[in-house]
Backbone as JSON, one array per atom type, in Angstrom:
{
  "sequence": "MLKNVGLIDRILRFFLAIFLVWFGLFFLNGIEGNILGIIVSLTSLLPLYMVITQTCFVFRWINIHSLSKKEILRYGDPKK",
  "N": [[-53.2, -99.23, 13.47], [-53.15, -96.06, 14.69], [-51.64, -93.09, 13.58], [-49.68, -90.69, 15.34], [-47.58, -88.92, 15.37], [-46.19, -86.14, 13.97], [-44.66, -84.73, 10.97], [-42.59, -82.77, 11.48], [-41.96, -83.4, 14.13], [-41.06, -86.03, 13.76], [-38.78, -85.59, 12.25], [-37.19, -84.19, 14.16], [-36.93, -86.22, 16.09], [-35.51, -88.12, 14.58], [-33.01, -86.82, 14.23], [-32.35, -86.69, 16.89], [-31.98, -89.38, 17.46], [-29.79, -89.96, 15.83], [-27.9, -88.26, 17.05], [-27.75, -89.47, 19.63], [-26.6, -91.99, 18.98], [-24.1, -91.13, 18.0], [-23.12, -89.74, 20.28], [-23.08, -91.72, 22.24], [-21.43, -93.76, 21.07], [-19.01, -92.46, 20.28], [-18.38, -90.16, 21.95], [-18.8, -91.15, 24.54], [-17.29, -93.35, 24.33], [-18.32, -95.88, 23.58], [-17.81, -97.38, 21.38], [-15.43, -98.49, 22.01], [-16.1, -100.28, 23.93], [-17.18, -99.33, 26.28], [-19.65, -99.56, 28.64], [-21.71, -97.69, 29.38], [-21.71, -96.02, 27.16], [-22.53, -97.77, 25.18], [-25.13, -98.36, 26.09], [-26.34, -95.84, 25.91], [-26.23, -95.52, 23.18], [-27.87, -97.61, 22.34], [-30.3, -96.71, 23.28], [-31.07, -95.0, 21.33], [-32.6, -96.37, 19.6], [-35.23, -96.27, 20.34], [-36.39, -93.55, 19.75], [-35.94, -93.76, 17.04], [-37.56, -95.94, 16.3], [-40.03, -94.8, 16.73], [-39.99, -92.83, 14.74], [-40.06, -94.41, 12.43], [-42.49, -95.87, 12.73], [-44.3, -93.84, 13.15], [-45.7, -93.37, 15.48], [-46.24, -92.71, 18.93], [-46.02, -93.93, 22.09], [-46.22, -92.53, 24.51], [-47.47, -90.16, 23.79], [-49.93, -91.29, 23.16], [-50.8, -92.17, 25.67], [-51.27, -89.76, 27.06], [-53.03, -88.63, 25.39], [-52.5, -86.83, 23.2], [-51.25, -85.33, 20.13], [-48.91, -84.68, 17.45], [-49.57, -84.0, 14.89], [-50.05, -82.21, 11.86], [-52.71, -80.16, 10.4], [-53.06, -81.03, 7.81], [-51.93, -83.56, 7.9], [-53.65, -84.81, 9.67], [-55.98, -84.93, 8.13], [-55.06, -86.75, 6.28], [-54.22, -89.12, 7.7], [-56.12, -89.45, 9.7], [-57.88, -88.48, 12.68], [-56.2, -88.87, 15.67], [-57.34, -88.57, 18.19], [-59.89, -89.45, 18.24]],
  "CA": [[-52.45, -98.33, 14.45], [-53.28, -94.63, 14.29], [-50.39, -92.27, 13.66], [-49.82, -89.51, 16.18], [-46.37, -88.14, 15.36], [-46.1, -85.38, 12.75], [-43.47, -84.69, 10.19], [-41.53, -82.03, 12.2], [-41.62, -84.22, 15.29], [-40.28, -87.19, 13.24], [-37.45, -85.07, 11.88], [-36.43, -83.96, 15.36], [-36.64, -87.48, 16.72], [-34.48, -88.74, 13.82], [-31.75, -86.16, 14.59], [-32.06, -87.11, 18.27], [-31.44, -90.73, 17.36], [-28.38, -89.84, 15.25], [-27.05, -87.66, 18.11], [-27.53, -90.45, 20.67], [-25.66, -92.92, 18.49], [-22.79, -90.48, 17.97], [-22.71, -89.39, 21.67], [-22.78, -93.0, 22.9], [-20.34, -94.48, 20.52], [-17.77, -91.79, 20.14], [-18.08, -89.32, 23.07], [-18.74, -91.95, 25.72], [-16.42, -94.49, 24.0], [-19.05, -97.1, 23.44], [-17.17, -98.19, 20.33], [-14.34, -99.18, 22.68], [-16.61, -101.26, 24.84], [-17.72, -98.71, 27.45], [-21.04, -100.02, 28.82], [-22.58, -96.55, 29.36], [-21.81, -95.57, 25.74], [-23.36, -98.74, 24.46], [-26.49, -98.2, 26.52], [-26.83, -94.61, 25.32], [-26.41, -95.76, 21.73], [-29.07, -98.45, 22.18], [-31.53, -95.89, 23.55], [-31.44, -94.27, 20.11], [-33.53, -97.24, 18.87], [-36.6, -95.84, 20.7], [-36.87, -92.54, 18.87], [-35.93, -94.32, 15.63], [-38.78, -96.74, 16.12], [-41.13, -93.81, 16.63], [-39.86, -92.2, 13.41], [-40.48, -95.37, 11.41], [-43.9, -96.26, 12.86], [-45.05, -92.6, 13.24], [-46.53, -93.47, 16.69], [-45.55, -92.45, 20.2], [-46.91, -94.46, 23.14], [-46.44, -91.52, 25.53], [-48.55, -89.29, 23.25], [-51.2, -92.03, 23.24], [-51.21, -92.21, 27.08], [-51.82, -88.52, 27.49], [-54.02, -88.26, 24.41], [-52.16, -85.7, 22.35], [-50.56, -85.67, 18.87], [-48.19, -83.56, 16.85], [-49.91, -83.95, 13.49], [-50.6, -80.98, 11.29], [-54.08, -80.33, 9.94], [-52.97, -81.75, 6.56], [-51.69, -84.94, 8.28], [-54.87, -85.34, 10.25], [-56.87, -85.34, 6.99], [-54.49, -87.9, 5.57], [-54.14, -90.31, 8.57], [-57.2, -89.54, 10.61], [-57.66, -87.84, 13.97], [-55.93, -89.85, 16.67], [-58.11, -88.31, 19.4], [-61.23, -90.02, 18.11]],
  "C": [[-52.56, -96.93, 13.96], [-51.96, -93.94, 14.49], [-50.67, -91.06, 14.5], [-48.55, -88.64, 16.25], [-46.26, -87.46, 13.98], [-44.73, -85.32, 12.14], [-42.33, -83.93, 10.89], [-41.06, -82.78, 13.4], [-40.76, -85.42, 14.85], [-38.87, -86.74, 12.86], [-36.62, -84.83, 13.14], [-36.08, -85.25, 16.06], [-35.52, -88.24, 15.94], [-33.14, -88.13, 14.14], [-31.35, -86.51, 16.03], [-31.44, -88.51, 18.26], [-30.03, -90.71, 16.86], [-27.46, -89.24, 16.31], [-26.76, -88.69, 19.2], [-26.57, -91.55, 20.2], [-24.23, -92.34, 18.53], [-22.26, -90.26, 19.4], [-22.31, -90.74, 22.4], [-21.55, -93.66, 22.41], [-18.99, -93.76, 20.6], [-17.42, -90.88, 21.39], [-17.93, -90.16, 24.36], [-17.95, -93.22, 25.51], [-17.12, -95.81, 24.01], [-18.46, -98.01, 22.39], [-15.97, -98.95, 20.91], [-14.79, -100.17, 23.72], [-17.14, -100.64, 26.14], [-19.24, -98.99, 27.53], [-22.03, -98.8, 28.75], [-22.76, -96.03, 27.92], [-22.67, -96.5, 24.9], [-24.81, -98.56, 24.81], [-27.1, -96.94, 25.91], [-27.1, -94.79, 23.82], [-27.65, -96.6, 21.49], [-30.35, -97.75, 22.46], [-31.97, -95.12, 22.29], [-32.42, -95.1, 19.31], [-34.99, -96.8, 19.19], [-37.11, -94.71, 19.81], [-36.84, -92.95, 17.4], [-37.1, -95.16, 15.37], [-40.0, -95.85, 15.98], [-41.13, -93.12, 15.29], [-40.41, -93.14, 12.37], [-41.98, -95.67, 11.53], [-44.85, -95.04, 12.94], [-46.01, -92.64, 14.44], [-45.65, -93.24, 17.94], [-46.51, -92.95, 21.3], [-47.17, -93.44, 24.24], [-47.54, -90.53, 25.05], [-49.9, -90.03, 23.36], [-51.68, -92.03, 24.73], [-51.88, -90.9, 27.5], [-52.7, -87.87, 26.46], [-53.73, -86.94, 23.69], [-51.51, -86.21, 21.05], [-49.83, -84.47, 18.4], [-48.4, -83.49, 15.33], [-50.37, -82.56, 13.07], [-51.98, -81.21, 10.77], [-54.09, -81.19, 8.63], [-52.74, -83.27, 6.89], [-52.91, -85.55, 8.89], [-55.88, -85.73, 9.2], [-56.38, -86.57, 6.35], [-54.57, -89.17, 6.43], [-55.32, -90.48, 9.48], [-56.86, -88.85, 11.95], [-57.39, -88.86, 15.01], [-56.68, -89.68, 17.96], [-59.48, -88.95, 19.4], [-61.2, -91.49, 18.41]]
}
């Protein structure tokens, strides 16, 4: 599986995942059983998965990547 998510993108997605967990559990009261809060918290799993695997299916569909030149040399060019 070719990697297509760069370091800066992974950092931003990680903070997005943390924010979604906080927002869903505490702001939307998901910790008290509010369904909307639980759903928002569970959506944080998607950006977290992309951080761990360093791949994004949407990037693959539209044939783009967020890798730096150094990361392209390390992981290979995902456009090829």
